[in-house]
């Protein structure tokens, strides 16, 4: 586990014309729940289907249809809450939030305003060695997504695609505990990682599986601490909300731009209005979209078609018992059990699949050696190829493990192992068979090695004299012999024989 006695990073300060400013950020993250069917219908959630192929009568709000809650979605949201150390509310309820929008056939979104399924919780965000920001969560509620309008298919008309309508989302609302644009991006990255470990959201940001509303305000140093003390939001500045930001980098850029814009407005004697803005990544700026609506504007009320959602503690406990290992716990385990460095353990847990791959290689082998091969050889090699990652890399854990085993058995030298790795990477195949077929076995036959050493000594009398003065030069002979044997001689045997022949 992360050590909570660790220090929190300093909040970001921006020097303005009238003195220093600090940034305060809170995120509302919409994460699509990993599930086969929509929140209130049996329609498929598959991405990339033909427009309106995944739309049931209920999704299209045909009169007389009724919503039926998908238990699997609730289970996923509960798992997420448990993974984030939240409180699971055994009674929650669904409310209608009204909009007029052509991609929302019913005219309202089903969401949870008054009684969310999940309350509280936290995300620990590591910002550097020994620097951890603890971001508290307000709540996680479950809601449905809207459809989308397609404007670029016809010059005169817009089209409606309701495939996304009714998709299950978790809205994860943080407290305004994030203190710099970098932390905002890191927070979202950590949240994504935790959900990917839990298997509750696929985390695919290109497909819109995670979208963040970034709330930003600025205040003078000391004001945030006052808010922490008494919870009075008037200590903090006016916030704006940047809607639907869909990458970690854009979250950071948008927050940075927005904080600086706000400071400029205030220092110019202007007043900020609480509004919703859009981030334009091409221009690197935010633009006003609409003034902030209040809860009354949405005419929220409890959905009369849905009974309150009551779940049992035993069911929650069962989900908790089956919870996957989380990234912080896994990292701590790698450090403790395999003796890995903090950095190596971080890289191996930075994606869920990294750790799964590594553990498959480490199974029954030396963990540190397995980690070195995965991190240095495999990851180093994958970087040279566009589009190759751990999920589709050409070397399986069994193949990589096979290479390591051949080193361990003394069949090949460490140097030959690298050549073997390249062959397996580019051509595939069973490492042991490749070694056999291509004559890559390490030469441990001392007769053959002695002959090679004799030849090198005979050809280099001047070097021999020098080496007799300075035994460190024996390494040069070892190198020559290795070269002469194509790297196949056992380095240990070569060392020994060179030393003996030179009389060192
Ligand atoms: P709403 O429902 O109107 O969007 P909430 O009170 O639920 O408002 O807050 C939405 C988000 O705004 C939360 O993530 C919260 O942390 C964040 N937030 C609230 N006040 C501030 C502030 N002064 N600066 C930055 N973020 C804030
Ligand atoms: Mg909001």
mmCIF file of C-alpha atoms in Angstrom, residues 107-468:
data_model
loop_
_atom_site.group_PDB
_atom_site.id
_atom_site.type_symbol
_atom_site.label_atom_id
_atom_site.label_comp_id
_atom_site.label_asym_id
_atom_site.label_seq_id
_atom_site.Cartn_x
_atom_site.Cartn_y
_atom_site.Cartn_z
ATOM 1 C CA UNK A 107 -36.658 14.370 -22.991
ATOM 2 C CA UNK A 108 -34.974 13.314 -19.766
ATOM 3 C CA UNK A 109 -31.953 11.413 -18.565
ATOM 4 C CA UNK A 110 -32.299 8.830 -15.802
ATOM 5 C CA UNK A 111 -29.702 9.616 -13.172
ATOM 6 C CA UNK A 112 -29.292 9.578 -9.388
ATOM 7 C CA UNK A 113 -29.454 13.038 -7.846
ATOM 8 C CA UNK A 114 -31.027 12.627 -4.438
ATOM 9 C CA UNK A 115 -29.760 9.199 -3.376
ATOM 10 C CA UNK A 116 -26.655 8.002 -5.211
ATOM 11 C CA UNK A 117 -25.568 4.366 -5.113
ATOM 12 C CA UNK A 118 -22.086 5.229 -3.824
ATOM 13 C CA UNK A 119 -20.839 7.977 -1.473
ATOM 14 C CA UNK A 120 -17.372 9.118 -0.487
ATOM 15 C CA UNK A 121 -14.139 7.328 -1.266
ATOM 16 C CA UNK A 122 -10.706 8.452 -2.391
ATOM 17 C CA UNK A 123 -8.062 8.203 -5.059
ATOM 18 C CA UNK A 124 -4.369 8.329 -4.143
ATOM 19 C CA UNK A 125 -2.369 10.073 -6.832
ATOM 20 C CA UNK A 126 1.393 9.627 -6.813
ATOM 21 C CA UNK A 127 3.065 12.753 -8.155
ATOM 22 C CA UNK A 128 6.653 11.707 -7.561
ATOM 23 C CA UNK A 129 8.697 9.631 -5.131
ATOM 24 C CA UNK A 130 7.173 10.186 -1.699
ATOM 25 C CA UNK A 131 4.600 12.693 -2.965
ATOM 26 C CA UNK A 132 0.994 11.587 -2.811
ATOM 27 C CA UNK A 133 -2.136 13.655 -3.300
ATOM 28 C CA UNK A 134 -5.239 12.187 -1.706
ATOM 29 C CA UNK A 135 -8.309 13.238 -3.689
ATOM 30 C CA UNK A 136 -11.576 12.620 -1.898
ATOM 31 C CA UNK A 137 -14.690 11.588 -3.776
ATOM 32 C CA UNK A 138 -18.128 13.039 -3.247
ATOM 33 C CA UNK A 139 -20.152 10.296 -4.829
ATOM 34 C CA UNK A 140 -20.542 7.859 -7.688
ATOM 35 C CA UNK A 141 -23.944 7.715 -9.282
ATOM 36 C CA UNK A 142 -25.262 5.604 -12.109
ATOM 37 C CA UNK A 143 -26.939 7.209 -15.099
ATOM 38 C CA UNK A 144 -27.701 6.740 -18.764
ATOM 39 C CA UNK A 145 -25.946 8.403 -21.674
ATOM 40 C CA UNK A 146 -27.661 10.350 -24.466
ATOM 41 C CA UNK A 147 -27.493 9.605 -28.192
ATOM 42 C CA UNK A 148 -25.596 11.739 -30.629
ATOM 43 C CA UNK A 149 -26.296 14.043 -33.532
ATOM 44 C CA UNK A 150 -24.446 13.544 -36.791
ATOM 45 C CA UNK A 151 -23.893 16.804 -38.625
ATOM 46 C CA UNK A 152 -21.334 15.873 -41.229
ATOM 47 C CA UNK A 153 -23.189 13.372 -43.407
ATOM 48 C CA UNK A 154 -25.368 15.813 -45.311
ATOM 49 C CA UNK A 155 -24.968 19.524 -46.092
ATOM 50 C CA UNK A 156 -28.573 20.372 -45.204
ATOM 51 C CA UNK A 157 -29.622 17.850 -42.575
ATOM 52 C CA UNK A 158 -28.540 16.471 -39.234
ATOM 53 C CA UNK A 159 -29.142 12.864 -38.205
ATOM 54 C CA UNK A 160 -29.788 11.223 -34.889
ATOM 55 C CA UNK A 161 -27.950 8.077 -33.762
ATOM 56 C CA UNK A 162 -29.401 6.655 -30.545
ATOM 57 C CA UNK A 163 -26.928 3.757 -30.214
ATOM 58 C CA UNK A 164 -25.302 5.530 -27.297
ATOM 59 C CA UNK A 165 -28.675 6.446 -25.796
ATOM 60 C CA UNK A 166 -29.204 4.506 -22.583
ATOM 61 C CA UNK A 167 -25.583 3.362 -22.301
ATOM 62 C CA UNK A 168 -24.663 2.841 -18.642
ATOM 63 C CA UNK A 169 -22.366 5.420 -17.098
ATOM 64 C CA UNK A 170 -20.863 5.934 -13.691
ATOM 65 C CA UNK A 171 -20.396 9.568 -12.819
ATOM 66 C CA UNK A 172 -17.522 9.836 -10.379
ATOM 67 C CA UNK A 173 -17.503 13.235 -8.696
ATOM 68 C CA UNK A 174 -14.366 14.341 -6.876
ATOM 69 C CA UNK A 175 -14.127 16.989 -4.213
ATOM 70 C CA UNK A 176 -12.144 20.040 -5.290
ATOM 71 C CA UNK A 177 -8.977 18.510 -3.846
ATOM 72 C CA UNK A 178 -6.834 18.624 -6.981
ATOM 73 C CA UNK A 179 -4.254 21.391 -6.794
ATOM 74 C CA UNK A 180 -2.569 21.575 -10.189
ATOM 75 C CA UNK A 181 -3.289 20.762 -13.845
ATOM 76 C CA UNK A 182 -0.693 17.954 -13.693
ATOM 77 C CA UNK A 183 -2.516 16.423 -10.750
ATOM 78 C CA UNK A 184 -5.806 16.622 -12.645
ATOM 79 C CA UNK A 185 -4.358 14.528 -15.462
ATOM 80 C CA UNK A 186 -2.671 12.133 -13.030
ATOM 81 C CA UNK A 187 -5.896 11.763 -11.048
ATOM 82 C CA UNK A 188 -7.824 10.830 -14.166
ATOM 83 C CA UNK A 189 -5.073 8.413 -15.192
ATOM 84 C CA UNK A 190 -5.154 6.717 -11.794
ATOM 85 C CA UNK A 191 -8.934 6.487 -11.786
ATOM 86 C CA UNK A 192 -8.828 4.939 -15.235
ATOM 87 C CA UNK A 193 -6.193 2.460 -14.108
ATOM 88 C CA UNK A 194 -8.176 1.416 -11.040
ATOM 89 C CA UNK A 195 -11.305 0.830 -13.135
ATOM 90 C CA UNK A 196 -9.290 -1.156 -15.654
ATOM 91 C CA UNK A 197 -7.889 -3.330 -12.870
ATOM 92 C CA UNK A 198 -11.393 -3.799 -11.507
ATOM 93 C CA UNK A 199 -12.720 -4.552 -14.988
ATOM 94 C CA UNK A 200 -15.537 -2.060 -14.512
ATOM 95 C CA UNK A 201 -14.685 0.297 -17.399
ATOM 96 C CA UNK A 202 -12.553 -0.520 -20.423
ATOM 97 C CA UNK A 203 -10.866 2.881 -20.120
ATOM 98 C CA UNK A 204 -10.784 3.355 -23.876
ATOM 99 C CA UNK A 205 -10.603 7.117 -24.113
ATOM 100 C CA UNK A 206 -10.523 7.248 -27.931
ATOM 101 C CA UNK A 207 -13.917 5.574 -27.969
ATOM 102 C CA UNK A 208 -15.256 7.976 -25.361
ATOM 103 C CA UNK A 209 -15.422 5.419 -22.538
ATOM 104 C CA UNK A 210 -14.122 8.085 -20.162
ATOM 105 C CA UNK A 211 -14.964 11.791 -20.371
ATOM 106 C CA UNK A 212 -14.202 14.395 -17.784
ATOM 107 C CA UNK A 213 -15.846 17.674 -16.840
ATOM 108 C CA UNK A 214 -13.047 19.773 -15.395
ATOM 109 C CA UNK A 215 -14.073 22.355 -12.769
ATOM 110 C CA UNK A 216 -11.471 25.045 -12.209
ATOM 111 C CA UNK A 217 -11.166 28.047 -9.920
ATOM 112 C CA UNK A 218 -8.318 30.172 -8.612
ATOM 113 C CA UNK A 219 -7.800 31.689 -5.185
ATOM 114 C CA UNK A 220 -5.193 33.388 -3.059
ATOM 115 C CA UNK A 221 -2.802 31.241 -0.992
ATOM 116 C CA UNK A 222 -4.409 30.291 2.315
ATOM 117 C CA UNK A 223 -7.994 30.344 1.037
ATOM 118 C CA UNK A 224 -8.105 26.609 0.263
ATOM 119 C CA UNK A 225 -7.054 25.794 3.828
ATOM 120 C CA UNK A 226 -9.885 27.975 5.119
ATOM 121 C CA UNK A 227 -12.336 26.017 2.962
ATOM 122 C CA UNK A 228 -10.885 22.746 4.255
ATOM 123 C CA UNK A 229 -11.525 23.976 7.774
ATOM 124 C CA UNK A 230 -15.128 25.172 7.554
ATOM 125 C CA UNK A 231 -16.387 23.883 4.163
ATOM 126 C CA UNK A 232 -17.572 27.358 3.164
ATOM 127 C CA UNK A 233 -17.188 27.584 -0.612
ATOM 128 C CA UNK A 234 -17.109 31.379 -0.524
ATOM 129 C CA UNK A 235 -13.426 31.077 0.476
ATOM 130 C CA UNK A 236 -12.785 29.683 -2.994
ATOM 131 C CA UNK A 237 -13.035 31.478 -6.312
ATOM 132 C CA UNK A 238 -15.837 31.285 -8.868
ATOM 133 C CA UNK A 239 -15.515 28.062 -10.806
ATOM 134 C CA UNK A 240 -16.042 27.291 -14.441
ATOM 135 C CA UNK A 241 -16.705 23.834 -15.805
ATOM 136 C CA UNK A 242 -14.990 22.595 -18.961
ATOM 137 C CA UNK A 243 -17.221 19.930 -20.465
ATOM 138 C CA UNK A 244 -16.395 16.562 -21.978
ATOM 139 C CA UNK A 245 -12.626 16.546 -22.090
ATOM 140 C CA UNK A 246 -11.514 13.210 -23.487
ATOM 141 C CA UNK A 247 -7.789 12.822 -22.921
ATOM 142 C CA UNK A 248 -5.375 13.189 -20.019
ATOM 143 C CA UNK A 249 -3.309 15.695 -21.940
ATOM 144 C CA UNK A 250 -6.324 17.837 -22.773
ATOM 145 C CA UNK A 251 -7.438 17.779 -19.128
ATOM 146 C CA UNK A 252 -4.082 19.216 -18.145
ATOM 147 C CA UNK A 253 -3.967 21.756 -20.969
ATOM 148 C CA UNK A 254 -7.554 22.899 -20.447
ATOM 149 C CA UNK A 255 -7.067 23.379 -16.690
ATOM 150 C CA UNK A 256 -3.826 25.273 -17.227
ATOM 151 C CA UNK A 257 -5.338 27.573 -19.819
ATOM 152 C CA UNK A 258 -8.477 28.123 -17.789
ATOM 153 C CA UNK A 259 -6.631 29.016 -14.572
ATOM 154 C CA UNK A 260 -4.509 31.579 -16.403
ATOM 155 C CA UNK A 261 -7.547 33.001 -18.166
ATOM 156 C CA UNK A 262 -9.360 33.421 -14.855
ATOM 157 C CA UNK A 263 -6.387 35.154 -13.255
ATOM 158 C CA UNK A 264 -6.182 37.559 -16.195
ATOM 159 C CA UNK A 265 -9.909 38.370 -15.947
ATOM 160 C CA UNK A 266 -9.713 39.061 -12.213
ATOM 161 C CA UNK A 267 -6.520 41.082 -12.440
ATOM 162 C CA UNK A 268 -8.046 43.184 -15.226
ATOM 163 C CA UNK A 269 -10.803 44.137 -12.797
ATOM 164 C CA UNK A 270 -13.381 41.850 -14.412
ATOM 165 C CA UNK A 271 -15.689 39.340 -12.728
ATOM 166 C CA UNK A 272 -15.869 35.645 -13.467
ATOM 167 C CA UNK A 273 -19.209 34.055 -14.124
ATOM 168 C CA UNK A 274 -19.976 30.469 -13.244
ATOM 169 C CA UNK A 275 -20.351 28.984 -16.694
ATOM 170 C CA UNK A 276 -19.838 25.923 -18.813
ATOM 171 C CA UNK A 277 -16.966 26.118 -21.272
ATOM 172 C CA UNK A 278 -15.575 23.974 -24.061
ATOM 173 C CA UNK A 279 -11.919 23.149 -24.641
ATOM 174 C CA UNK A 280 -10.674 23.538 -28.199
ATOM 175 C CA UNK A 281 -7.504 21.430 -28.479
ATOM 176 C CA UNK A 282 -6.581 22.892 -31.866
ATOM 177 C CA UNK A 283 -6.405 26.385 -30.438
ATOM 178 C CA UNK A 284 -5.427 25.326 -26.918
ATOM 179 C CA UNK A 285 -8.124 27.534 -25.385
ATOM 180 C CA UNK A 286 -11.487 27.297 -23.655
ATOM 181 C CA UNK A 287 -14.619 29.042 -24.934
ATOM 182 C CA UNK A 288 -17.872 29.876 -23.244
ATOM 183 C CA UNK A 289 -20.657 27.441 -24.102
ATOM 184 C CA UNK A 290 -23.516 28.426 -21.826
ATOM 185 C CA UNK A 291 -24.079 29.962 -18.437
ATOM 186 C CA UNK A 292 -24.153 27.398 -15.657
ATOM 187 C CA UNK A 293 -27.570 25.869 -15.187
ATOM 188 C CA UNK A 294 -28.846 25.167 -11.716
ATOM 189 C CA UNK A 295 -30.541 22.040 -10.464
ATOM 190 C CA UNK A 296 -33.936 23.762 -10.783
ATOM 191 C CA UNK A 297 -33.436 24.191 -14.510
ATOM 192 C CA UNK A 298 -33.536 20.440 -14.943
ATOM 193 C CA UNK A 299 -36.806 19.889 -13.078
ATOM 194 C CA UNK A 300 -35.407 16.826 -11.356
ATOM 195 C CA UNK A 301 -37.901 14.419 -9.822
ATOM 196 C CA UNK A 302 -37.850 10.734 -8.802
ATOM 197 C CA UNK A 303 -38.689 8.498 -11.731
ATOM 198 C CA UNK A 304 -42.205 7.145 -11.175
ATOM 199 C CA UNK A 305 -41.509 4.027 -13.283
ATOM 200 C CA UNK A 306 -38.637 2.836 -11.107
ATOM 201 C CA UNK A 307 -38.877 1.673 -7.518
ATOM 202 C CA UNK A 308 -36.058 2.650 -5.186
ATOM 203 C CA UNK A 309 -33.050 0.399 -5.692
ATOM 204 C CA UNK A 310 -32.531 -1.736 -2.602
ATOM 205 C CA UNK A 311 -29.521 -4.052 -2.485
ATOM 206 C CA UNK A 312 -28.370 -6.403 0.236
ATOM 207 C CA UNK A 313 -25.218 -6.148 2.258
ATOM 208 C CA UNK A 314 -24.479 -9.833 1.629
ATOM 209 C CA UNK A 315 -24.510 -9.196 -2.129
ATOM 210 C CA UNK A 316 -22.164 -6.250 -1.685
ATOM 211 C CA UNK A 317 -19.877 -8.370 0.510
ATOM 212 C CA UNK A 318 -19.797 -11.069 -2.159
ATOM 213 C CA UNK A 319 -18.730 -8.534 -4.779
ATOM 214 C CA UNK A 320 -16.078 -7.242 -2.379
ATOM 215 C CA UNK A 321 -14.707 -10.735 -1.817
ATOM 216 C CA UNK A 322 -14.214 -11.188 -5.558
ATOM 217 C CA UNK A 323 -12.573 -7.824 -6.123
ATOM 218 C CA UNK A 324 -9.428 -7.794 -8.262
ATOM 219 C CA UNK A 325 -6.093 -6.722 -6.815
ATOM 220 C CA UNK A 326 -5.632 -2.970 -7.242
ATOM 221 C CA UNK A 327 -2.592 -1.188 -8.690
ATOM 222 C CA UNK A 328 -1.181 0.159 -5.405
ATOM 223 C CA UNK A 329 -1.437 -3.244 -3.731
ATOM 224 C CA UNK A 330 0.112 -4.966 -6.721
ATOM 225 C CA UNK A 331 2.998 -2.530 -6.834
ATOM 226 C CA UNK A 332 3.688 -3.009 -3.129
ATOM 227 C CA UNK A 333 3.621 -6.778 -3.630
ATOM 228 C CA UNK A 334 6.143 -6.610 -6.477
ATOM 229 C CA UNK A 335 8.501 -4.591 -4.321
ATOM 230 C CA UNK A 336 8.106 -6.898 -1.322
ATOM 231 C CA UNK A 337 8.006 -10.286 -3.060
ATOM 232 C CA UNK A 338 10.326 -9.811 -6.017
ATOM 233 C CA UNK A 339 12.656 -7.139 -4.637
ATOM 234 C CA UNK A 340 11.876 -4.795 -7.532
ATOM 235 C CA UNK A 341 12.692 -1.105 -7.365
ATOM 236 C CA UNK A 342 9.876 1.401 -6.910
ATOM 237 C CA UNK A 343 10.343 2.533 -10.486
ATOM 238 C CA UNK A 344 10.309 -0.956 -12.032
ATOM 239 C CA UNK A 345 7.264 -1.897 -9.983
ATOM 240 C CA UNK A 346 5.523 1.271 -11.180
ATOM 241 C CA UNK A 347 6.147 0.473 -14.820
ATOM 242 C CA UNK A 348 4.994 -3.123 -14.397
ATOM 243 C CA UNK A 349 1.735 -1.981 -12.804
ATOM 244 C CA UNK A 350 1.108 1.031 -15.051
ATOM 245 C CA UNK A 351 -1.232 -1.136 -17.115
ATOM 246 C CA UNK A 352 -3.051 -4.162 -15.838
ATOM 247 C CA UNK A 353 -1.753 -6.308 -18.703
ATOM 248 C CA UNK A 354 1.880 -5.440 -17.942
ATOM 249 C CA UNK A 355 1.620 -7.114 -14.567
ATOM 250 C CA UNK A 356 -0.240 -10.108 -15.923
ATOM 251 C CA UNK A 357 2.483 -10.643 -18.502
ATOM 252 C CA UNK A 358 5.280 -10.150 -15.993
ATOM 253 C CA UNK A 359 3.768 -12.548 -13.477
ATOM 254 C CA UNK A 360 3.365 -15.212 -16.125
ATOM 255 C CA UNK A 361 7.083 -14.891 -16.901
ATOM 256 C CA UNK A 362 8.100 -14.719 -13.225
ATOM 257 C CA UNK A 363 6.074 -17.819 -12.316
ATOM 258 C CA UNK A 364 8.606 -20.377 -11.100
ATOM 259 C CA UNK A 365 11.576 -18.166 -12.054
ATOM 260 C CA UNK A 366 13.637 -15.403 -10.507
ATOM 261 C CA UNK A 367 11.335 -12.370 -10.324
ATOM 262 C CA UNK A 368 14.059 -9.817 -10.716
ATOM 263 C CA UNK A 369 15.496 -11.490 -13.786
ATOM 264 C CA UNK A 370 12.002 -11.814 -15.259
ATOM 265 C CA UNK A 371 11.383 -8.107 -14.603
ATOM 266 C CA UNK A 372 14.654 -7.161 -16.291
ATOM 267 C CA UNK A 373 13.796 -9.121 -19.384
ATOM 268 C CA UNK A 374 10.285 -7.719 -19.593
ATOM 269 C CA UNK A 375 11.330 -4.122 -18.924
ATOM 270 C CA UNK A 376 14.612 -3.901 -20.822
ATOM 271 C CA UNK A 377 14.458 -6.364 -23.690
ATOM 272 C CA UNK A 378 10.745 -6.725 -24.344
ATOM 273 C CA UNK A 379 9.522 -3.174 -23.645
ATOM 274 C CA UNK A 380 12.651 -1.732 -25.251
ATOM 275 C CA UNK A 381 12.038 -3.781 -28.371
ATOM 276 C CA UNK A 382 8.304 -3.028 -28.516
ATOM 277 C CA UNK A 383 9.017 0.711 -28.471
ATOM 278 C CA UNK A 384 10.666 0.375 -31.860
ATOM 279 C CA UNK A 385 7.441 -0.896 -33.423
ATOM 280 C CA UNK A 386 4.425 1.290 -33.998
ATOM 281 C CA UNK A 387 1.204 -0.174 -32.664
ATOM 282 C CA UNK A 388 2.766 -3.021 -30.703
ATOM 283 C CA UNK A 389 1.894 -3.209 -27.045
ATOM 284 C CA UNK A 390 1.777 -5.844 -24.369
ATOM 285 C CA UNK A 391 -1.644 -7.094 -25.508
ATOM 286 C CA UNK A 392 -0.493 -7.960 -29.027
ATOM 287 C CA UNK A 393 3.262 -8.367 -28.668
ATOM 288 C CA UNK A 394 4.768 -11.187 -30.694
ATOM 289 C CA UNK A 395 6.583 -12.872 -27.797
ATOM 290 C CA UNK A 396 4.412 -14.766 -25.326
ATOM 291 C CA UNK A 397 5.300 -15.072 -21.645
ATOM 292 C CA UNK A 398 6.014 -18.769 -22.261
ATOM 293 C CA UNK A 399 8.500 -17.928 -25.010
ATOM 294 C CA UNK A 400 10.240 -15.263 -22.953
ATOM 295 C CA UNK A 401 10.315 -17.617 -19.972
ATOM 296 C CA UNK A 402 11.820 -20.268 -22.239
ATOM 297 C CA UNK A 403 14.677 -17.949 -23.152
ATOM 298 C CA UNK A 404 15.346 -17.185 -19.486
ATOM 299 C CA UNK A 405 15.339 -20.907 -18.691
ATOM 300 C CA UNK A 406 17.965 -21.552 -21.382
ATOM 301 C CA UNK A 407 20.249 -18.996 -19.729
ATOM 302 C CA UNK A 408 19.614 -20.516 -16.321
ATOM 303 C CA UNK A 409 20.493 -24.002 -17.570
ATOM 304 C CA UNK A 410 23.732 -22.710 -19.057
ATOM 305 C CA UNK A 411 22.581 -23.701 -22.541
ATOM 306 C CA UNK A 412 23.088 -20.207 -23.940
ATOM 307 C CA UNK A 413 25.047 -17.179 -22.811
ATOM 308 C CA UNK A 414 23.382 -13.895 -21.911
ATOM 309 C CA UNK A 415 24.630 -12.393 -25.131
ATOM 310 C CA UNK A 416 23.261 -15.162 -27.329
ATOM 311 C CA UNK A 417 20.010 -14.890 -25.394
ATOM 312 C CA UNK A 418 19.572 -11.390 -26.814
ATOM 313 C CA UNK A 419 20.052 -12.664 -30.350
ATOM 314 C CA UNK A 420 17.627 -15.473 -29.610
ATOM 315 C CA UNK A 421 15.112 -12.971 -28.293
ATOM 316 C CA UNK A 422 15.287 -11.003 -31.526
ATOM 317 C CA UNK A 423 14.700 -14.180 -33.549
ATOM 318 C CA UNK A 424 11.720 -15.178 -31.418
ATOM 319 C CA UNK A 425 10.377 -11.621 -31.619
ATOM 320 C CA UNK A 426 10.578 -11.368 -35.387
ATOM 321 C CA UNK A 427 10.101 -14.985 -36.491
ATOM 322 C CA UNK A 428 8.363 -16.683 -33.576
ATOM 323 C CA UNK A 429 9.057 -20.270 -32.590
ATOM 324 C CA UNK A 430 10.125 -22.324 -29.620
ATOM 325 C CA UNK A 431 13.339 -20.886 -28.137
ATOM 326 C CA UNK A 432 14.833 -24.289 -27.223
ATOM 327 C CA UNK A 433 14.242 -25.654 -30.717
ATOM 328 C CA UNK A 434 15.723 -22.523 -32.349
ATOM 329 C CA UNK A 435 18.867 -22.879 -30.225
ATOM 330 C CA UNK A 436 19.127 -26.519 -31.227
ATOM 331 C CA UNK A 437 18.492 -25.999 -34.934
ATOM 332 C CA UNK A 438 20.723 -22.972 -35.368
ATOM 333 C CA UNK A 439 23.611 -24.209 -33.302
ATOM 334 C CA UNK A 440 23.378 -21.404 -30.767
ATOM 335 C CA UNK A 441 24.309 -23.520 -27.792
ATOM 336 C CA UNK A 442 26.948 -22.188 -25.494
ATOM 337 C CA UNK A 443 30.292 -23.900 -25.984
ATOM 338 C CA UNK A 444 31.357 -25.336 -22.654
ATOM 339 C CA UNK A 445 33.702 -27.838 -24.243
ATOM 340 C CA UNK A 446 37.019 -26.655 -22.766
ATOM 341 C CA UNK A 447 39.049 -28.207 -25.586
ATOM 342 C CA UNK A 448 37.366 -25.982 -28.173
ATOM 343 C CA UNK A 449 37.671 -22.916 -25.974
ATOM 344 C CA UNK A 450 41.338 -23.632 -25.249
ATOM 345 C CA UNK A 451 42.052 -23.821 -28.957
ATOM 346 C CA UNK A 452 40.398 -20.465 -29.516
ATOM 347 C CA UNK A 453 42.324 -18.893 -26.614
ATOM 348 C CA UNK A 454 45.612 -20.309 -27.937
ATOM 349 C CA UNK A 455 44.930 -18.840 -31.368
ATOM 350 C CA UNK A 456 44.240 -15.372 -29.976
ATOM 351 C CA UNK A 457 47.358 -15.501 -27.776
ATOM 352 C CA UNK A 458 49.546 -16.638 -30.647
ATOM 353 C CA UNK A 459 48.304 -13.845 -32.890
ATOM 354 C CA UNK A 460 48.842 -11.068 -30.340
ATOM 355 C CA UNK A 461 52.231 -11.368 -28.619
ATOM 356 C CA UNK A 462 52.436 -7.636 -27.779
ATOM 357 C CA UNK A 463 49.072 -7.770 -26.009
ATOM 358 C CA UNK A 464 50.215 -10.814 -24.064
ATOM 359 C CA UNK A 465 53.168 -8.893 -22.647
ATOM 360 C CA UNK A 466 50.959 -5.980 -21.675
ATOM 361 C CA UNK A 467 48.435 -8.248 -19.998
ATOM 362 C CA UNK A 468 51.155 -9.871 -17.933
#
